[in-house]
JSON list of C-alpha atoms and ligand atoms in Angstrom, two decimals:
[
{"chain": "A", "resi": 1, "resn": "MET", "atom": "CA", "xyz": [40.20, -27.04, 44.17]},
{"chain": "A", "resi": 2, "resn": "GLU", "atom": "CA", "xyz": [41.59, -23.49, 43.66]},
{"chain": "A", "resi": 3, "resn": "ASN", "atom": "CA", "xyz": [45.01, -24.46, 42.36]},
{"chain": "A", "resi": 4, "resn": "GLN", "atom": "CA", "xyz": [44.13, -27.80, 40.90]},
{"chain": "A", "resi": 5, "resn": "VAL", "atom": "CA", "xyz": [45.80, -28.39, 37.55]},
{"chain": "A", "resi": 6, "resn": "TYR", "atom": "CA", "xyz": [43.56, -30.07, 35.01]},
{"chain": "A", "resi": 7, "resn": "SER", "atom": "CA", "xyz": [44.98, -31.89, 32.05]},
{"chain": "A", "resi": 8, "resn": "MET", "atom": "CA", "xyz": [42.99, -31.32, 28.91]},
{"chain": "A", "resi": 9, "resn": "PRO", "atom": "CA", "xyz": [41.39, -34.35, 27.32]},
{"chain": "A", "resi": 10, "resn": "ARG", "atom": "CA", "xyz": [42.81, -35.13, 23.91]},
{"chain": "A", "resi": 11, "resn": "ILE", "atom": "CA", "xyz": [41.74, -36.94, 20.77]},
{"chain": "A", "resi": 12, "resn": "GLY", "atom": "CA", "xyz": [41.64, -40.67, 21.54]},
{"chain": "A", "resi": 13, "resn": "ASP", "atom": "CA", "xyz": [40.95, -40.16, 25.26]},
{"chain": "A", "resi": 14, "resn": "LYS", "atom": "CA", "xyz": [37.77, -41.33, 26.97]},
{"chain": "A", "resi": 15, "resn": "ALA", "atom": "CA", "xyz": [35.49, -38.36, 27.57]},
{"chain": "A", "resi": 16, "resn": "PRO", "atom": "CA", "xyz": [35.78, -37.38, 31.26]},
{"chain": "A", "resi": 17, "resn": "SER", "atom": "CA", "xyz": [32.54, -38.11, 33.13]},
{"chain": "A", "resi": 18, "resn": "PHE", "atom": "CA", "xyz": [30.58, -35.63, 35.18]},
{"chain": "A", "resi": 19, "resn": "LYS", "atom": "CA", "xyz": [27.14, -35.01, 36.63]},
{"chain": "A", "resi": 20, "resn": "ALA", "atom": "CA", "xyz": [25.55, -31.61, 35.96]},
{"chain": "A", "resi": 21, "resn": "LYS", "atom": "CA", "xyz": [22.37, -29.54, 36.15]},
{"chain": "A", "resi": 22, "resn": "THR", "atom": "CA", "xyz": [21.02, -28.52, 32.76]},
{"chain": "A", "resi": 23, "resn": "THR", "atom": "CA", "xyz": [18.01, -26.79, 31.25]},
{"chain": "A", "resi": 24, "resn": "GLN", "atom": "CA", "xyz": [16.64, -30.30, 30.59]},
{"chain": "A", "resi": 25, "resn": "GLY", "atom": "CA", "xyz": [17.25, -31.65, 34.12]},
{"chain": "A", "resi": 26, "resn": "GLU", "atom": "CA", "xyz": [20.24, -33.39, 35.66]},
{"chain": "A", "resi": 27, "resn": "ILE", "atom": "CA", "xyz": [22.52, -35.37, 33.34]},
{"chain": "A", "resi": 28, "resn": "ASN", "atom": "CA", "xyz": [25.33, -37.85, 33.73]},
{"chain": "A", "resi": 29, "resn": "PHE", "atom": "CA", "xyz": [27.72, -37.21, 30.89]},
{"chain": "A", "resi": 30, "resn": "PRO", "atom": "CA", "xyz": [28.54, -39.13, 28.76]},
{"chain": "A", "resi": 31, "resn": "GLY", "atom": "CA", "xyz": [26.75, -42.11, 30.36]},
{"chain": "A", "resi": 32, "resn": "ASP", "atom": "CA", "xyz": [23.20, -40.87, 29.71]},
{"chain": "A", "resi": 33, "resn": "PHE", "atom": "CA", "xyz": [23.88, -40.74, 25.98]},
{"chain": "A", "resi": 34, "resn": "GLY", "atom": "CA", "xyz": [25.28, -44.24, 25.49]},
{"chain": "A", "resi": 35, "resn": "GLY", "atom": "CA", "xyz": [25.19, -45.50, 21.92]},
{"chain": "A", "resi": 36, "resn": "LYS", "atom": "CA", "xyz": [25.03, -41.98, 20.50]},
{"chain": "A", "resi": 37, "resn": "TRP", "atom": "CA", "xyz": [27.55, -39.56, 19.07]},
{"chain": "A", "resi": 38, "resn": "LYS", "atom": "CA", "xyz": [27.80, -36.48, 21.27]},
{"chain": "A", "resi": 39, "resn": "ILE", "atom": "CA", "xyz": [28.84, -32.90, 20.59]},
{"chain": "A", "resi": 40, "resn": "LEU", "atom": "CA", "xyz": [29.77, -31.20, 23.86]},
{"chain": "A", "resi": 41, "resn": "PHE", "atom": "CA", "xyz": [30.32, -27.50, 23.22]},
{"chain": "A", "resi": 42, "resn": "SER", "atom": "CA", "xyz": [30.94, -24.41, 25.33]},
{"chain": "A", "resi": 43, "resn": "HIS", "atom": "CA", "xyz": [30.09, -20.76, 24.82]},
{"chain": "A", "resi": 44, "resn": "PRO", "atom": "CA", "xyz": [31.45, -17.77, 26.74]},
{"chain": "A", "resi": 45, "resn": "ALA", "atom": "CA", "xyz": [28.26, -16.22, 28.14]},
{"chain": "A", "resi": 46, "resn": "ASP", "atom": "CA", "xyz": [24.49, -16.07, 27.94]},
{"chain": "A", "resi": 47, "resn": "PHE", "atom": "CA", "xyz": [22.91, -12.84, 26.61]},
{"chain": "A", "resi": 48, "resn": "THR", "atom": "CA", "xyz": [25.78, -12.09, 24.24]},
{"chain": "A", "resi": 49, "resn": "PRO", "atom": "CA", "xyz": [25.37, -11.60, 20.50]},
{"chain": "A", "resi": 50, "resn": "VAL", "atom": "CA", "xyz": [27.77, -14.13, 18.95]},
{"chain": "A", "resi": 51, "resn": "CYS", "atom": "CA", "xyz": [26.53, -16.86, 21.31]},
{"chain": "A", "resi": 52, "resn": "THR", "atom": "CA", "xyz": [22.92, -16.00, 20.49]},
{"chain": "A", "resi": 53, "resn": "SER", "atom": "CA", "xyz": [23.59, -16.34, 16.75]},
{"chain": "A", "resi": 54, "resn": "GLU", "atom": "CA", "xyz": [25.31, -19.69, 17.45]},
{"chain": "A", "resi": 55, "resn": "PHE", "atom": "CA", "xyz": [22.49, -21.08, 19.59]},
{"chain": "A", "resi": 56, "resn": "MET", "atom": "CA", "xyz": [19.86, -20.08, 17.05]},
{"chain": "A", "resi": 57, "resn": "THR", "atom": "CA", "xyz": [21.82, -21.79, 14.30]},
{"chain": "A", "resi": 58, "resn": "PHE", "atom": "CA", "xyz": [22.58, -24.96, 16.27]},
{"chain": "A", "resi": 59, "resn": "ALA", "atom": "CA", "xyz": [18.99, -25.28, 17.57]},
{"chain": "A", "resi": 60, "resn": "THR", "atom": "CA", "xyz": [17.64, -24.86, 14.03]},
{"chain": "A", "resi": 61, "resn": "MET", "atom": "CA", "xyz": [19.89, -27.75, 12.91]},
{"chain": "A", "resi": 62, "resn": "GLU", "atom": "CA", "xyz": [19.11, -30.02, 15.87]},
{"chain": "A", "resi": 63, "resn": "GLU", "atom": "CA", "xyz": [16.94, -32.42, 13.84]},
{"chain": "A", "resi": 64, "resn": "GLU", "atom": "CA", "xyz": [19.78, -32.83, 11.30]},
{"chain": "A", "resi": 65, "resn": "PHE", "atom": "CA", "xyz": [22.12, -33.85, 14.11]},
{"chain": "A", "resi": 66, "resn": "LYS", "atom": "CA", "xyz": [19.48, -36.19, 15.56]},
{"chain": "A", "resi": 67, "resn": "ALA", "atom": "CA", "xyz": [19.30, -37.90, 12.15]},
{"chain": "A", "resi": 68, "resn": "LEU", "atom": "CA", "xyz": [23.04, -38.46, 12.53]},
{"chain": "A", "resi": 69, "resn": "ASN", "atom": "CA", "xyz": [22.43, -40.12, 15.93]},
{"chain": "A", "resi": 70, "resn": "THR", "atom": "CA", "xyz": [24.15, -37.12, 17.51]},
{"chain": "A", "resi": 71, "resn": "GLN", "atom": "CA", "xyz": [23.20, -35.48, 20.81]},
{"chain": "A", "resi": 72, "resn": "LEU", "atom": "CA", "xyz": [24.05, -31.81, 21.31]},
{"chain": "A", "resi": 73, "resn": "VAL", "atom": "CA", "xyz": [25.02, -30.65, 24.83]},
{"chain": "A", "resi": 74, "resn": "GLY", "atom": "CA", "xyz": [25.93, -27.00, 25.55]},
{"chain": "A", "resi": 75, "resn": "LEU", "atom": "CA", "xyz": [27.79, -25.48, 28.49]},
{"chain": "A", "resi": 76, "resn": "SER", "atom": "CA", "xyz": [28.72, -22.11, 29.90]},
{"chain": "A", "resi": 77, "resn": "VAL", "atom": "CA", "xyz": [29.79, -20.90, 33.31]},
{"chain": "A", "resi": 78, "resn": "ASP", "atom": "CA", "xyz": [26.44, -19.12, 33.76]},
{"chain": "A", "resi": 79, "resn": "GLY", "atom": "CA", "xyz": [23.78, -20.38, 36.18]},
{"chain": "A", "resi": 80, "resn": "LEU", "atom": "CA", "xyz": [20.61, -22.25, 35.33]},
{"chain": "A", "resi": 81, "resn": "TYR", "atom": "CA", "xyz": [18.26, -19.25, 35.76]},
{"chain": "A", "resi": 82, "resn": "SER", "atom": "CA", "xyz": [20.39, -17.21, 33.38]},
{"chain": "A", "resi": 83, "resn": "HIS", "atom": "CA", "xyz": [20.29, -20.06, 30.84]},
{"chain": "A", "resi": 84, "resn": "ILE", "atom": "CA", "xyz": [16.51, -20.38, 31.14]},
{"chain": "A", "resi": 85, "resn": "ALA", "atom": "CA", "xyz": [15.94, -16.62, 30.81]},
{"chain": "A", "resi": 86, "resn": "TRP", "atom": "CA", "xyz": [18.30, -16.36, 27.82]},
{"chain": "A", "resi": 87, "resn": "LEU", "atom": "CA", "xyz": [16.76, -19.29, 25.95]},
{"chain": "A", "resi": 88, "resn": "ARG", "atom": "CA", "xyz": [13.29, -17.84, 26.60]},
{"chain": "A", "resi": 89, "resn": "ALA", "atom": "CA", "xyz": [14.44, -14.45, 25.23]},
{"chain": "A", "resi": 90, "resn": "ILE", "atom": "CA", "xyz": [15.81, -16.16, 22.13]},
{"chain": "A", "resi": 91, "resn": "LYS", "atom": "CA", "xyz": [12.48, -17.91, 21.52]},
{"chain": "A", "resi": 92, "resn": "GLU", "atom": "CA", "xyz": [10.25, -14.95, 22.27]},
{"chain": "A", "resi": 93, "resn": "LYS", "atom": "CA", "xyz": [12.21, -11.98, 20.96]},
{"chain": "A", "resi": 94, "resn": "ILE", "atom": "CA", "xyz": [14.96, -12.69, 18.51]},
{"chain": "A", "resi": 95, "resn": "GLU", "atom": "CA", "xyz": [14.53, -12.81, 14.77]},
{"chain": "A", "resi": 96, "resn": "TYR", "atom": "CA", "xyz": [17.80, -13.29, 12.93]},
{"chain": "A", "resi": 97, "resn": "LYS", "atom": "CA", "xyz": [18.65, -14.40, 9.41]},
{"chain": "A", "resi": 98, "resn": "GLY", "atom": "CA", "xyz": [15.19, -15.83, 8.80]},
{"chain": "A", "resi": 99, "resn": "MET", "atom": "CA", "xyz": [15.21, -17.75, 12.11]},
{"chain": "A", "resi": 100, "resn": "LYS", "atom": "CA", "xyz": [12.54, -16.93, 14.69]},
{"chain": "A", "resi": 101, "resn": "ASN", "atom": "CA", "xyz": [10.65, -18.65, 17.55]},
{"chain": "A", "resi": 102, "resn": "VAL", "atom": "CA", "xyz": [13.73, -20.82, 17.91]},
{"chain": "A", "resi": 103, "resn": "GLU", "atom": "CA", "xyz": [13.44, -23.27, 20.76]},
{"chain": "A", "resi": 104, "resn": "VAL", "atom": "CA", "xyz": [16.63, -24.74, 22.16]},
{"chain": "A", "resi": 105, "resn": "LYS", "atom": "CA", "xyz": [15.66, -28.29, 23.13]},
{"chain": "A", "resi": 106, "resn": "PHE", "atom": "CA", "xyz": [19.09, -29.75, 23.82]},
{"chain": "A", "resi": 107, "resn": "PRO", "atom": "CA", "xyz": [20.52, -29.56, 27.36]},
{"chain": "A", "resi": 108, "resn": "LEU", "atom": "CA", "xyz": [22.54, -26.51, 28.37]},
{"chain": "A", "resi": 109, "resn": "ILE", "atom": "CA", "xyz": [24.77, -27.18, 31.38]},
{"chain": "A", "resi": 110, "resn": "GLU", "atom": "CA", "xyz": [25.16, -24.70, 34.24]},
{"chain": "A", "resi": 111, "resn": "ASP", "atom": "CA", "xyz": [28.78, -24.65, 35.33]},
{"chain": "A", "resi": 112, "resn": "ILE", "atom": "CA", "xyz": [29.13, -21.78, 37.78]},
{"chain": "A", "resi": 113, "resn": "THR", "atom": "CA", "xyz": [32.00, -23.55, 39.57]},
{"chain": "A", "resi": 114, "resn": "MET", "atom": "CA", "xyz": [33.80, -23.99, 36.19]},
{"chain": "A", "resi": 115, "resn": "GLU", "atom": "CA", "xyz": [34.51, -27.56, 37.22]},
{"chain": "A", "resi": 116, "resn": "VAL", "atom": "CA", "xyz": [33.43, -29.10, 33.92]},
{"chain": "A", "resi": 117, "resn": "ALA", "atom": "CA", "xyz": [34.86, -26.27, 31.84]},
{"chain": "A", "resi": 118, "resn": "LYS", "atom": "CA", "xyz": [38.26, -26.73, 33.50]},
{"chain": "A", "resi": 119, "resn": "MET", "atom": "CA", "xyz": [38.08, -30.51, 33.21]},
{"chain": "A", "resi": 120, "resn": "TYR", "atom": "CA", "xyz": [37.59, -30.15, 29.44]},
{"chain": "A", "resi": 121, "resn": "GLY", "atom": "CA", "xyz": [40.17, -27.38, 28.92]},
{"chain": "A", "resi": 122, "resn": "MET", "atom": "CA", "xyz": [37.46, -24.88, 27.99]},
{"chain": "A", "resi": 123, "resn": "ILE", "atom": "CA", "xyz": [38.94, -22.14, 30.21]},
{"chain": "A", "resi": 124, "resn": "GLN", "atom": "CA", "xyz": [41.95, -20.72, 28.39]},
{"chain": "A", "resi": 125, "resn": "PRO", "atom": "CA", "xyz": [43.17, -17.83, 30.57]},
{"chain": "A", "resi": 126, "resn": "GLY", "atom": "CA", "xyz": [45.10, -16.10, 27.77]},
{"chain": "A", "resi": 127, "resn": "GLU", "atom": "CA", "xyz": [41.71, -15.57, 26.12]},
{"chain": "A", "resi": 128, "resn": "SER", "atom": "CA", "xyz": [39.53, -15.28, 29.27]},
{"chain": "A", "resi": 129, "resn": "ALA", "atom": "CA", "xyz": [39.96, -16.50, 32.84]},
{"chain": "A", "resi": 130, "resn": "THR", "atom": "CA", "xyz": [36.25, -16.08, 33.59]},
{"chain": "A", "resi": 131, "resn": "GLN", "atom": "CA", "xyz": [34.51, -17.40, 30.49]},
{"chain": "A", "resi": 132, "resn": "ALA", "atom": "CA", "xyz": [34.80, -20.56, 28.43]},
{"chain": "A", "resi": 133, "resn": "VAL", "atom": "CA", "xyz": [36.18, -20.30, 24.91]},
{"chain": "A", "resi": 134, "resn": "ARG", "atom": "CA", "xyz": [34.12, -21.77, 22.06]},
{"chain": "A", "resi": 135, "resn": "ALA", "atom": "CA", "xyz": [35.20, -25.40, 22.40]},
{"chain": "A", "resi": 136, "resn": "VAL", "atom": "CA", "xyz": [33.64, -28.34, 20.57]},
{"chain": "A", "resi": 137, "resn": "PHE", "atom": "CA", "xyz": [34.28, -31.98, 21.53]},
{"chain": "A", "resi": 138, "resn": "PHE", "atom": "CA", "xyz": [33.10, -34.71, 19.14]},
{"chain": "A", "resi": 139, "resn": "ILE", "atom": "CA", "xyz": [32.59, -37.91, 21.14]},
{"chain": "A", "resi": 140, "resn": "ASP", "atom": "CA", "xyz": [31.75, -41.28, 19.59]},
{"chain": "A", "resi": 141, "resn": "PRO", "atom": "CA", "xyz": [29.25, -43.92, 20.82]},
{"chain": "A", "resi": 142, "resn": "ASN", "atom": "CA", "xyz": [32.09, -45.59, 22.78]},
{"chain": "A", "resi": 143, "resn": "ASP", "atom": "CA", "xyz": [32.64, -42.26, 24.59]},
{"chain": "A", "resi": 144, "resn": "VAL", "atom": "CA", "xyz": [36.01, -41.67, 22.93]},
{"chain": "A", "resi": 145, "resn": "ILE", "atom": "CA", "xyz": [36.92, -38.09, 21.95]},
{"chain": "A", "resi": 146, "resn": "ARG", "atom": "CA", "xyz": [37.37, -38.13, 18.18]},
{"chain": "A", "resi": 147, "resn": "ALA", "atom": "CA", "xyz": [37.86, -34.47, 17.26]},
{"chain": "A", "resi": 148, "resn": "ILE", "atom": "CA", "xyz": [38.23, -31.15, 19.06]},
{"chain": "A", "resi": 149, "resn": "VAL", "atom": "CA", "xyz": [37.76, -27.63, 17.74]},
{"chain": "A", "resi": 150, "resn": "TYR", "atom": "CA", "xyz": [38.46, -24.37, 19.57]},
{"chain": "A", "resi": 151, "resn": "TYR", "atom": "CA", "xyz": [37.38, -20.90, 18.52]},
{"chain": "A", "resi": 152, "resn": "PRO", "atom": "CA", "xyz": [38.06, -17.60, 20.31]},
{"chain": "A", "resi": 153, "resn": "LEU", "atom": "CA", "xyz": [35.40, -15.45, 21.94]},
{"chain": "A", "resi": 154, "resn": "SER", "atom": "CA", "xyz": [35.06, -13.08, 19.01]},
{"chain": "A", "resi": 155, "resn": "LEU", "atom": "CA", "xyz": [34.37, -15.66, 16.28]},
{"chain": "A", "resi": 156, "resn": "GLY", "atom": "CA", "xyz": [31.19, -17.70, 15.85]},
{"chain": "A", "resi": 157, "resn": "ARG", "atom": "CA", "xyz": [31.57, -21.28, 14.70]},
{"chain": "A", "resi": 158, "resn": "ASN", "atom": "CA", "xyz": [30.64, -22.70, 11.30]},
{"chain": "A", "resi": 159, "resn": "PHE", "atom": "CA", "xyz": [27.88, -25.21, 12.06]},
{"chain": "A", "resi": 160, "resn": "ASP", "atom": "CA", "xyz": [27.94, -26.73, 8.58]},
{"chain": "A", "resi": 161, "resn": "GLU", "atom": "CA", "xyz": [31.56, -27.63, 9.33]},
{"chain": "A", "resi": 162, "resn": "LEU", "atom": "CA", "xyz": [30.57, -29.21, 12.67]},
{"chain": "A", "resi": 163, "resn": "LYS", "atom": "CA", "xyz": [28.02, -31.33, 10.80]},
{"chain": "A", "resi": 164, "resn": "ARG", "atom": "CA", "xyz": [30.63, -32.20, 8.15]},
{"chain": "A", "resi": 165, "resn": "VAL", "atom": "CA", "xyz": [32.98, -33.41, 10.91]},
{"chain": "A", "resi": 166, "resn": "ILE", "atom": "CA", "xyz": [30.32, -35.78, 12.32]},
{"chain": "A", "resi": 167, "resn": "ILE", "atom": "CA", "xyz": [29.50, -37.09, 8.83]},
{"chain": "A", "resi": 168, "resn": "ALA", "atom": "CA", "xyz": [33.20, -37.54, 8.02]},
{"chain": "A", "resi": 169, "resn": "LEU", "atom": "CA", "xyz": [33.94, -39.38, 11.29]},
{"chain": "A", "resi": 170, "resn": "GLN", "atom": "CA", "xyz": [31.00, -41.73, 10.74]},
{"chain": "A", "resi": 171, "resn": "THR", "atom": "CA", "xyz": [32.10, -42.30, 7.12]},
{"chain": "A", "resi": 172, "resn": "ALA", "atom": "CA", "xyz": [35.70, -43.02, 8.16]},
{"chain": "A", "resi": 173, "resn": "ASP", "atom": "CA", "xyz": [34.43, -45.59, 10.70]},
{"chain": "A", "resi": 174, "resn": "ASN", "atom": "CA", "xyz": [31.86, -47.24, 8.45]},
{"chain": "A", "resi": 175, "resn": "PHE", "atom": "CA", "xyz": [34.01, -47.60, 5.34]},
{"chain": "A", "resi": 176, "resn": "GLY", "atom": "CA", "xyz": [37.59, -47.79, 6.70]},
{"chain": "A", "resi": 177, "resn": "VAL", "atom": "CA", "xyz": [38.69, -44.80, 4.66]},
{"chain": "A", "resi": 178, "resn": "ALA", "atom": "CA", "xyz": [40.17, -41.34, 5.26]},
{"chain": "A", "resi": 179, "resn": "LEU", "atom": "CA", "xyz": [38.73, -38.14, 3.92]},
{"chain": "A", "resi": 180, "resn": "PRO", "atom": "CA", "xyz": [40.70, -35.55, 1.93]},
{"chain": "A", "resi": 181, "resn": "ALA", "atom": "CA", "xyz": [40.66, -31.77, 2.23]},
{"chain": "A", "resi": 182, "resn": "ASP", "atom": "CA", "xyz": [37.21, -30.22, 1.97]},
{"chain": "A", "resi": 183, "resn": "TRP", "atom": "CA", "xyz": [35.59, -33.67, 1.53]},
{"chain": "A", "resi": 184, "resn": "ARG", "atom": "CA", "xyz": [31.84, -33.85, 1.31]},
{"chain": "A", "resi": 185, "resn": "PRO", "atom": "CA", "xyz": [29.65, -36.94, 0.73]},
{"chain": "A", "resi": 186, "resn": "GLY", "atom": "CA", "xyz": [29.92, -37.96, -2.92]},
{"chain": "A", "resi": 187, "resn": "ASP", "atom": "CA", "xyz": [33.56, -36.85, -3.25]},
{"chain": "A", "resi": 188, "resn": "ASN", "atom": "CA", "xyz": [36.32, -39.43, -3.66]},
{"chain": "A", "resi": 189, "resn": "VAL", "atom": "CA", "xyz": [37.75, -40.90, -0.46]},
{"chain": "A", "resi": 190, "resn": "ILE", "atom": "CA", "xyz": [41.29, -41.95, 0.43]},
{"chain": "A", "resi": 191, "resn": "VAL", "atom": "CA", "xyz": [41.97, -45.67, 0.66]},
{"chain": "A", "resi": 192, "resn": "PRO", "atom": "CA", "xyz": [44.48, -47.00, 3.22]},
{"chain": "A", "resi": 193, "resn": "PRO", "atom": "CA", "xyz": [48.04, -47.13, 1.86]},
{"chain": "A", "resi": 194, "resn": "ALA", "atom": "CA", "xyz": [49.29, -50.47, 0.55]},
{"chain": "A", "resi": 195, "resn": "GLY", "atom": "CA", "xyz": [50.79, -52.48, 3.39]},
{"chain": "A", "resi": 196, "resn": "SER", "atom": "CA", "xyz": [48.45, -51.03, 6.01]},
{"chain": "A", "resi": 197, "resn": "CYS", "atom": "CA", "xyz": [45.19, -52.52, 7.23]},
{"chain": "A", "resi": 198, "resn": "GLY", "atom": "CA", "xyz": [46.02, -55.88, 5.65]},
{"chain": "A", "resi": 199, "resn": "VAL", "atom": "CA", "xyz": [46.56, -54.42, 2.16]},
{"chain": "A", "resi": 200, "resn": "ALA", "atom": "CA", "xyz": [49.74, -56.16, 1.08]},
{"chain": "A", "resi": 201, "resn": "LYS", "atom": "CA", "xyz": [49.98, -55.27, -2.59]},
{"chain": "A", "resi": 202, "resn": "SER", "atom": "CA", "xyz": [50.97, -51.99, -4.22]},
{"chain": "A", "resi": 203, "resn": "ARG", "atom": "CA", "xyz": [47.96, -50.03, -5.38]},
{"chain": "A", "resi": 204, "resn": "MET", "atom": "CA", "xyz": [49.93, -48.46, -8.23]},
{"chain": "A", "resi": 205, "resn": "ASP", "atom": "CA", "xyz": [48.89, -51.55, -10.24]},
{"chain": "A", "resi": 206, "resn": "GLY", "atom": "CA", "xyz": [45.41, -50.04, -10.36]},
{"chain": "A", "resi": 207, "resn": "ASP", "atom": "CA", "xyz": [43.93, -53.51, -9.82]},
{"chain": "A", "resi": 208, "resn": "GLU", "atom": "CA", "xyz": [41.21, -52.39, -7.46]},
{"chain": "A", "resi": 209, "resn": "GLU", "atom": "CA", "xyz": [37.96, -51.16, -8.88]},
{"chain": "A", "resi": 210, "resn": "GLY", "atom": "CA", "xyz": [37.91, -47.38, -9.24]},
{"chain": "A", "resi": 211, "resn": "VAL", "atom": "CA", "xyz": [41.14, -46.80, -7.32]},
{"chain": "A", "resi": 212, "resn": "VAL", "atom": "CA", "xyz": [43.32, -44.05, -8.71]},
{"chain": "A", "resi": 213, "resn": "CYS", "atom": "CA", "xyz": [46.81, -43.49, -7.30]},
{"chain": "A", "resi": 214, "resn": "HIS", "atom": "CA", "xyz": [48.32, -40.03, -7.41]},
{"chain": "A", "resi": 215, "resn": "ASP", "atom": "CA", "xyz": [51.53, -41.51, -5.98]},
{"chain": "A", "resi": 216, "resn": "TRP", "atom": "CA", "xyz": [52.36, -44.75, -4.12]},
{"chain": "A", "resi": 217, "resn": "TYR", "atom": "CA", "xyz": [51.07, -43.35, -0.80]},
{"chain": "A", "resi": 218, "resn": "PHE", "atom": "CA", "xyz": [48.06, -41.39, -2.08]},
{"chain": "A", "resi": 219, "resn": "CYS", "atom": "CA", "xyz": [45.21, -43.40, -3.58]},
{"chain": "A", "resi": 220, "resn": "THR", "atom": "CA", "xyz": [41.56, -42.42, -3.87]},
{"chain": "A", "resi": 221, "resn": "LYS", "atom": "CA", "xyz": [38.38, -44.19, -4.90]},
{"chain": "A", "resi": 222, "resn": "PRO", "atom": "CA", "xyz": [34.78, -43.16, -5.47]},
{"chain": "A", "resi": 223, "resn": "LEU", "atom": "CA", "xyz": [32.22, -43.56, -2.69]},
{"chain": "A", "resi": 224, "resn": "SER", "atom": "CA", "xyz": [28.77, -42.43, -3.72]},
{"chain": "A", "resi": 225, "resn": "LYS", "atom": "CA", "xyz": [26.72, -39.98, -1.69]},
{"chain": "A", "resi": 226, "resn": "GLU", "atom": "CA", "xyz": [23.91, -42.57, -1.52]},
{"chain": "A", "resi": 227, "resn": "THR", "atom": "CA", "xyz": [26.29, -45.21, -0.10]},
{"chain": "A", "resi": 228, "resn": "VAL", "atom": "CA", "xyz": [27.62, -42.77, 2.50]},
{"chain": "A", "resi": 229, "resn": "GLU", "atom": "CA", "xyz": [24.13, -41.62, 3.44]},
{"chain": "A", "resi": 230, "resn": "SER", "atom": "CA", "xyz": [22.84, -45.18, 3.79]},
{"chain": "A", "resi": 231, "resn": "LYS", "atom": "CA", "xyz": [25.20, -45.68, 6.75]},
{"chain": "A", "resi": 232, "resn": "LEU", "atom": "CA", "xyz": [24.97, -42.30, 8.50]},
{"chain": "A", "resi": 233, "resn": "GLY", "atom": "CA", "xyz": [23.54, -42.30, 12.00]},
{"chain": "A", "resi": 234, "resn": "LYS", "atom": "CA", "xyz": [23.92, -46.08, 12.28]},
{"chain": "B", "resi": 301, "resn": "BEZ", "atom": "C1", "xyz": [29.50, -12.94, 22.16]},
{"chain": "B", "resi": 301, "resn": "BEZ", "atom": "O1", "xyz": [28.97, -14.04, 22.19]},
{"chain": "B", "resi": 301, "resn": "BEZ", "atom": "O2", "xyz": [29.05, -12.01, 21.48]},
{"chain": "B", "resi": 301, "resn": "BEZ", "atom": "C2", "xyz": [30.72, -12.69, 22.98]},
{"chain": "B", "resi": 301, "resn": "BEZ", "atom": "C3", "xyz": [30.88, -13.33, 24.19]},
{"chain": "B", "resi": 301, "resn": "BEZ", "atom": "C4", "xyz": [32.00, -13.07, 24.94]},
{"chain": "B", "resi": 301, "resn": "BEZ", "atom": "C5", "xyz": [32.96, -12.19, 24.48]},
{"chain": "B", "resi": 301, "resn": "BEZ", "atom": "C6", "xyz": [32.80, -11.58, 23.25]},
{"chain": "B", "resi": 301, "resn": "BEZ", "atom": "C7", "xyz": [31.68, -11.83, 22.50]}
]
């Protein structure tokens, strides 16, 4: 095991499977969460300040992710008793940015052997050989990895952005569109270029309702927030 070289999973790959102990009992990942979107994320260490701020934020948003049919699963290379003690300390002691009595209900994986962390490319020795970086894997209901984000040890993640990624991926799938820079529900979306996805005709004609072309390869159309929201989590 010592010198085993792990290849990192990439966007479009099936999420590697594993069995692990967590604060919510043993899990088979991703199999136990079939039919759901999954966010598998790592943090460097329990009882550290940036990670504590992240867990409080993520746990406070858990219901919002549930509404998006999304299961959160955390991981660090700490043991189960450390995880349990840290989550209890968060609930009983920490008040931060208006959050208090925060209960982390999603599973937090113990990975003292680093087996899962290595399998998912969460150990990046240039940053730390003994702790996981802040990795986030977005995995769809077919267990395919759809997006990956990595942050260094010193920088906490933006959880609104993680939620925006899930919403954007679900919108892209449901409506067959792409999403432009900084897109949020209610903003215009990008329609597939003419000639792709069965669209044979040039869109510069402007013959499709609401479509505006900025050039032959760059066309947008409105998609209302209500329409997007009616499909989220489905
Ligand atoms: C933190 O979460 O505060 C942290 C963890 C590991 C290294 C640096 C900061």
